[in-house]
Amino acid sequence: MTRHIDRIRLKNLGRLIAEAGSVSALARRAAVSGANLSHVRAGTPYPSGSPRRMGDRLAAKLERAMGKPPGWMNEEQPFDTGPFAPDTGPPLLSWVRAGTWTEERELPASAERLHCPLPCGPNTFVLQVAGESMAPLFPDGDYIFVDPDVPAENGSYVVVRRPNDGAATFKQLVVEDGRRFLKAANPDWPEPIVEAEPDAAVCGVVVFQGRAM
């Protein structure tokens, strides 16, 4: 039960960060440490090795700061896919197409588009999570909205183009001593963290996550 609540709180934290505009903006509104908020979001363990979780007190502070009802952080929030005009909203792309999106953005008129409940940039695109490498934070089937115009920072969840085949992959970015690493959210993943190749290009930063109900 605890892990289930932790997962929901992390997803809702992502919503609040997108709503506030950034981690630092949310931290200021809630009068909490931005560094601690980033560590909670990234799942950075304490020096003792124990996992860093979002406690009830922090959850309540975030709810109050963002005008959410008590207990909001503990509840799955529905993903609204409409209404939206057929020619507006970020397009739903394949993982192969996402790898070339920053270079070629023309799509057929029939391309499926989704409505993002929060403000997002004009070049934002949508991907559907496939596989278990980012579970339980991003389960298979969830939708992620990716903005190419948001700068990627240490701890950001990013979509990266693989140089070997041009397709995209989804991981958390870790930057240490000028080196870039890609980290899976799933602690049981065979390769939980790998160094990014020098020519691996960041296609965008995840700004929203949702699930069709």
mmCIF file of C-alpha atoms in Angstrom:
data_model
loop_
_atom_site.group_PDB
_atom_site.id
_atom_site.type_symbol
_atom_site.label_atom_id
_atom_site.label_comp_id
_atom_site.label_asym_id
_atom_site.label_seq_id
_atom_site.Cartn_x
_atom_site.Cartn_y
_atom_site.Cartn_z
ATOM 1 C CA MET A 1 0.000 0.000 0.000
ATOM 2 C CA THR A 2 2.807 2.406 0.875
ATOM 3 C CA ARG A 3 4.527 1.930 -2.501
ATOM 4 C CA HIS A 4 1.186 2.491 -4.251
ATOM 5 C CA ILE A 5 0.677 5.826 -2.449
ATOM 6 C CA ASP A 6 4.301 6.795 -3.108
ATOM 7 C CA ARG A 7 3.794 6.210 -6.834
ATOM 8 C CA ILE A 8 0.589 8.271 -6.923
ATOM 9 C CA ARG A 9 2.193 11.112 -4.979
ATOM 10 C CA LEU A 10 5.139 11.226 -7.373
ATOM 11 C CA LYS A 11 2.804 11.374 -10.364
ATOM 12 C CA ASN A 12 0.814 14.173 -8.767
ATOM 13 C CA LEU A 13 4.027 15.965 -7.863
ATOM 14 C CA GLY A 14 4.806 16.016 -11.585
ATOM 15 C CA ARG A 15 1.419 17.609 -12.239
ATOM 16 C CA LEU A 16 2.025 20.298 -9.625
ATOM 17 C CA ILE A 17 5.494 21.053 -10.991
ATOM 18 C CA ALA A 18 4.012 21.490 -14.470
ATOM 19 C CA GLU A 19 1.234 23.663 -13.024
ATOM 20 C CA ALA A 20 3.680 25.869 -11.117
ATOM 21 C CA GLY A 21 6.095 26.059 -14.050
ATOM 22 C CA SER A 22 9.165 24.517 -12.417
ATOM 23 C CA VAL A 23 10.420 22.738 -9.307
ATOM 24 C CA SER A 24 11.777 25.989 -7.888
ATOM 25 C CA ALA A 25 8.490 27.824 -8.503
ATOM 26 C CA LEU A 26 6.533 25.102 -6.701
ATOM 27 C CA ALA A 27 9.025 25.115 -3.824
ATOM 28 C CA ARG A 28 8.647 28.880 -3.411
ATOM 29 C CA ARG A 29 4.860 28.687 -3.366
ATOM 30 C CA ALA A 30 4.887 25.886 -0.806
ATOM 31 C CA ALA A 31 7.740 27.410 1.248
ATOM 32 C CA VAL A 32 9.734 24.173 1.076
ATOM 33 C CA SER A 33 13.275 23.297 0.011
ATOM 34 C CA GLY A 34 13.639 23.121 -3.756
ATOM 35 C CA ALA A 35 16.607 20.781 -3.398
ATOM 36 C CA ASN A 36 14.604 18.369 -1.250
ATOM 37 C CA LEU A 37 11.703 18.506 -3.715
ATOM 38 C CA SER A 38 14.086 17.622 -6.553
ATOM 39 C CA HIS A 39 15.509 14.731 -4.514
ATOM 40 C CA VAL A 40 12.010 13.416 -3.775
ATOM 41 C CA ARG A 41 11.070 13.639 -7.439
ATOM 42 C CA ALA A 42 14.265 11.897 -8.544
ATOM 43 C CA GLY A 43 14.029 9.202 -5.868
ATOM 44 C CA THR A 44 17.484 10.085 -4.548
ATOM 45 C CA PRO A 45 18.166 7.938 -1.462
ATOM 46 C CA TYR A 46 19.269 9.386 1.872
ATOM 47 C CA PRO A 47 22.970 8.989 2.794
ATOM 48 C CA SER A 48 21.894 6.023 4.911
ATOM 49 C CA GLY A 49 20.619 4.328 1.751
ATOM 50 C CA SER A 50 16.947 4.395 2.740
ATOM 51 C CA PRO A 51 14.568 5.584 -0.006
ATOM 52 C CA ARG A 52 13.505 9.235 0.013
ATOM 53 C CA ARG A 53 9.702 9.404 0.189
ATOM 54 C CA MET A 54 7.159 12.182 0.190
ATOM 55 C CA GLY A 55 5.768 12.322 3.717
ATOM 56 C CA ASP A 56 2.263 13.378 4.726
ATOM 57 C CA ARG A 57 3.467 16.781 5.878
ATOM 58 C CA LEU A 58 5.095 17.688 2.561
ATOM 59 C CA ALA A 59 2.096 16.369 0.626
ATOM 60 C CA ALA A 60 -0.254 18.561 2.679
ATOM 61 C CA LYS A 61 1.948 21.641 2.163
ATOM 62 C CA LEU A 62 1.923 21.139 -1.597
ATOM 63 C CA GLU A 63 -1.847 20.668 -1.634
ATOM 64 C CA ARG A 64 -2.431 23.898 0.277
ATOM 65 C CA ALA A 65 0.047 25.871 -1.830
ATOM 66 C CA MET A 66 -1.595 24.811 -5.094
ATOM 67 C CA GLY A 67 -5.194 25.073 -3.924
ATOM 68 C CA LYS A 68 -5.904 21.346 -3.957
ATOM 69 C CA PRO A 69 -8.322 19.658 -1.533
ATOM 70 C CA PRO A 70 -6.895 17.623 1.364
ATOM 71 C CA GLY A 71 -5.925 14.148 0.202
ATOM 72 C CA TRP A 72 -5.547 15.196 -3.446
ATOM 73 C CA MET A 73 -1.938 13.993 -3.525
ATOM 74 C CA ASN A 74 -3.055 10.458 -2.611
ATOM 75 C CA GLU A 75 -5.596 10.076 -5.426
ATOM 76 C CA GLU A 76 -5.173 9.021 -9.050
ATOM 77 C CA GLN A 77 -6.105 12.025 -11.182
ATOM 78 C CA PRO A 78 -8.078 11.305 -14.360
ATOM 79 C CA PHE A 79 -6.498 12.120 -17.702
ATOM 80 C CA ASP A 80 -8.793 14.303 -19.787
ATOM 81 C CA THR A 81 -8.319 13.677 -23.535
ATOM 82 C CA GLY A 82 -10.846 16.291 -24.665
ATOM 83 C CA PRO A 83 -12.661 18.192 -25.791
ATOM 84 C CA PHE A 84 -10.278 19.638 -28.350
ATOM 85 C CA ALA A 85 -10.418 20.748 -31.958
ATOM 86 C CA PRO A 86 -9.158 18.104 -34.432
ATOM 87 C CA ASP A 87 -6.306 20.338 -35.621
ATOM 88 C CA THR A 88 -5.019 21.461 -32.222
ATOM 89 C CA GLY A 89 -3.199 19.858 -29.320
ATOM 90 C CA PRO A 90 0.096 17.982 -29.235
ATOM 91 C CA PRO A 91 0.335 15.061 -31.691
ATOM 92 C CA LEU A 92 0.622 11.452 -30.560
ATOM 93 C CA LEU A 93 3.817 10.115 -32.140
ATOM 94 C CA SER A 94 5.440 6.725 -32.492
ATOM 95 C CA TRP A 95 8.749 6.205 -30.703
ATOM 96 C CA VAL A 96 10.541 6.077 -34.049
ATOM 97 C CA ARG A 97 8.906 9.314 -35.234
ATOM 98 C CA ALA A 98 9.759 11.050 -31.955
ATOM 99 C CA GLY A 99 13.450 10.640 -32.722
ATOM 100 C CA THR A 100 13.166 12.961 -35.740
ATOM 101 C CA TRP A 101 10.503 15.336 -34.397
ATOM 102 C CA THR A 102 12.932 18.178 -33.651
ATOM 103 C CA GLU A 103 14.082 18.140 -37.288
ATOM 104 C CA GLU A 104 10.878 17.386 -39.174
ATOM 105 C CA ARG A 105 7.532 18.412 -37.700
ATOM 106 C CA GLU A 106 5.148 17.944 -40.614
ATOM 107 C CA LEU A 107 2.317 15.501 -39.929
ATOM 108 C CA PRO A 108 -0.667 14.272 -41.947
ATOM 109 C CA ALA A 109 -4.000 15.951 -41.216
ATOM 110 C CA SER A 110 -5.262 12.629 -39.837
ATOM 111 C CA ALA A 111 -2.631 12.530 -37.063
ATOM 112 C CA GLU A 112 -4.157 11.896 -33.633
ATOM 113 C CA ARG A 113 -3.839 14.815 -31.238
ATOM 114 C CA LEU A 114 -4.441 14.945 -27.485
ATOM 115 C CA HIS A 115 -5.427 17.785 -25.203
ATOM 116 C CA CYS A 116 -2.927 18.687 -22.473
ATOM 117 C CA PRO A 117 -4.704 19.883 -19.294
ATOM 118 C CA LEU A 118 -1.730 22.137 -18.470
ATOM 119 C CA PRO A 119 0.032 24.819 -20.532
ATOM 120 C CA CYS A 120 2.683 23.342 -22.819
ATOM 121 C CA GLY A 121 4.920 24.652 -25.589
ATOM 122 C CA PRO A 122 3.908 24.755 -29.274
ATOM 123 C CA ASN A 123 6.319 21.952 -30.197
ATOM 124 C CA THR A 124 5.144 19.509 -27.514
ATOM 125 C CA PHE A 125 4.397 15.945 -28.599
ATOM 126 C CA VAL A 126 2.879 12.897 -26.889
ATOM 127 C CA LEU A 127 4.186 9.352 -26.505
ATOM 128 C CA GLN A 128 2.557 6.282 -24.990
ATOM 129 C CA VAL A 129 4.828 4.512 -22.529
ATOM 130 C CA ALA A 130 5.729 0.996 -23.651
ATOM 131 C CA GLY A 131 7.443 -1.548 -21.435
ATOM 132 C CA GLU A 132 8.425 -1.671 -17.777
ATOM 133 C CA SER A 133 11.748 0.211 -17.619
ATOM 134 C CA MET A 134 10.095 3.315 -16.096
ATOM 135 C CA ALA A 135 7.577 1.495 -13.882
ATOM 136 C CA PRO A 136 6.139 1.996 -11.339
ATOM 137 C CA LEU A 137 6.393 5.771 -11.783
ATOM 138 C CA PHE A 138 5.447 5.635 -15.477
ATOM 139 C CA PRO A 139 3.479 2.407 -16.041
ATOM 140 C CA ASP A 140 3.062 0.799 -19.455
ATOM 141 C CA GLY A 141 0.228 2.545 -21.322
ATOM 142 C CA ASP A 142 0.549 5.970 -19.690
ATOM 143 C CA TYR A 143 0.835 9.039 -21.904
ATOM 144 C CA ILE A 144 3.740 11.451 -21.522
ATOM 145 C CA PHE A 145 3.774 14.986 -22.951
ATOM 146 C CA VAL A 146 7.264 15.963 -24.079
ATOM 147 C CA ASP A 147 8.352 19.568 -24.672
ATOM 148 C CA PRO A 148 11.515 19.996 -26.808
ATOM 149 C CA ASP A 149 11.836 23.634 -25.712
ATOM 150 C CA VAL A 150 12.255 22.909 -21.981
ATOM 151 C CA PRO A 151 15.933 22.715 -20.949
ATOM 152 C CA ALA A 152 16.989 19.280 -19.694
ATOM 153 C CA GLU A 153 18.516 19.380 -16.215
ATOM 154 C CA ASN A 154 19.890 16.830 -13.791
ATOM 155 C CA GLY A 155 16.880 14.809 -12.610
ATOM 156 C CA SER A 156 14.666 15.637 -15.613
ATOM 157 C CA TYR A 157 12.672 12.856 -17.254
ATOM 158 C CA VAL A 158 13.739 13.012 -20.883
ATOM 159 C CA VAL A 159 13.194 11.419 -24.255
ATOM 160 C CA VAL A 160 16.535 10.767 -25.948
ATOM 161 C CA ARG A 161 17.277 9.802 -29.543
ATOM 162 C CA ARG A 162 19.503 6.750 -29.822
ATOM 163 C CA PRO A 163 22.304 7.400 -32.323
ATOM 164 C CA ASN A 164 22.465 3.771 -33.487
ATOM 165 C CA ASP A 165 18.909 3.531 -34.883
ATOM 166 C CA GLY A 166 17.425 7.041 -34.529
ATOM 167 C CA ALA A 167 14.543 5.821 -32.344
ATOM 168 C CA ALA A 168 13.691 7.434 -29.012
ATOM 169 C CA THR A 169 14.052 6.097 -25.483
ATOM 170 C CA PHE A 170 12.620 7.431 -22.210
ATOM 171 C CA LYS A 171 14.719 7.703 -19.042
ATOM 172 C CA GLN A 172 15.700 10.031 -16.201
ATOM 173 C CA LEU A 173 18.714 12.221 -16.915
ATOM 174 C CA VAL A 174 21.542 12.130 -14.377
ATOM 175 C CA VAL A 175 24.466 14.527 -14.820
ATOM 176 C CA GLU A 176 27.666 13.970 -12.815
ATOM 177 C CA ASP A 177 31.015 15.668 -13.430
ATOM 178 C CA GLY A 178 29.945 16.670 -16.922
ATOM 179 C CA ARG A 179 28.937 13.124 -17.869
ATOM 180 C CA ARG A 180 25.364 12.193 -18.806
ATOM 181 C CA PHE A 181 23.672 9.028 -17.594
ATOM 182 C CA LEU A 182 20.223 7.602 -18.351
ATOM 183 C CA LYS A 183 18.472 6.027 -15.378
ATOM 184 C CA ALA A 184 15.516 3.635 -15.410
ATOM 185 C CA ALA A 185 12.842 4.199 -12.754
ATOM 186 C CA ASN A 186 12.361 0.445 -12.332
ATOM 187 C CA PRO A 187 14.834 -0.682 -9.623
ATOM 188 C CA ASP A 188 14.703 -4.237 -10.994
ATOM 189 C CA TRP A 189 15.623 -3.256 -14.554
ATOM 190 C CA PRO A 190 18.651 -5.261 -15.824
ATOM 191 C CA GLU A 191 20.621 -2.082 -16.619
ATOM 192 C CA PRO A 192 19.234 0.523 -14.200
ATOM 193 C CA ILE A 193 21.680 3.234 -15.298
ATOM 194 C CA VAL A 194 23.836 3.576 -18.413
ATOM 195 C CA GLU A 195 26.066 6.351 -19.696
ATOM 196 C CA ALA A 196 24.545 8.254 -22.608
ATOM 197 C CA GLU A 197 26.519 8.148 -25.818
ATOM 198 C CA PRO A 198 28.185 11.474 -26.673
ATOM 199 C CA ASP A 199 25.970 12.020 -29.728
ATOM 200 C CA ALA A 200 22.703 10.945 -28.058
ATOM 201 C CA ALA A 201 20.348 13.924 -28.488
ATOM 202 C CA VAL A 202 17.698 14.963 -25.965
ATOM 203 C CA CYS A 203 14.407 15.259 -27.881
ATOM 204 C CA GLY A 204 12.533 16.896 -25.014
ATOM 205 C CA VAL A 205 11.600 16.949 -21.344
ATOM 206 C CA VAL A 206 8.468 15.312 -19.927
ATOM 207 C CA VAL A 207 6.137 18.061 -18.677
ATOM 208 C CA PHE A 208 2.969 16.051 -18.023
ATOM 209 C CA GLN A 209 1.873 12.469 -17.519
ATOM 210 C CA GLY A 210 -1.640 11.092 -17.842
ATOM 211 C CA ARG A 211 -3.663 7.950 -18.210
ATOM 212 C CA ALA A 212 -6.882 7.368 -20.140
ATOM 213 C CA MET A 213 -9.555 6.211 -17.686
#
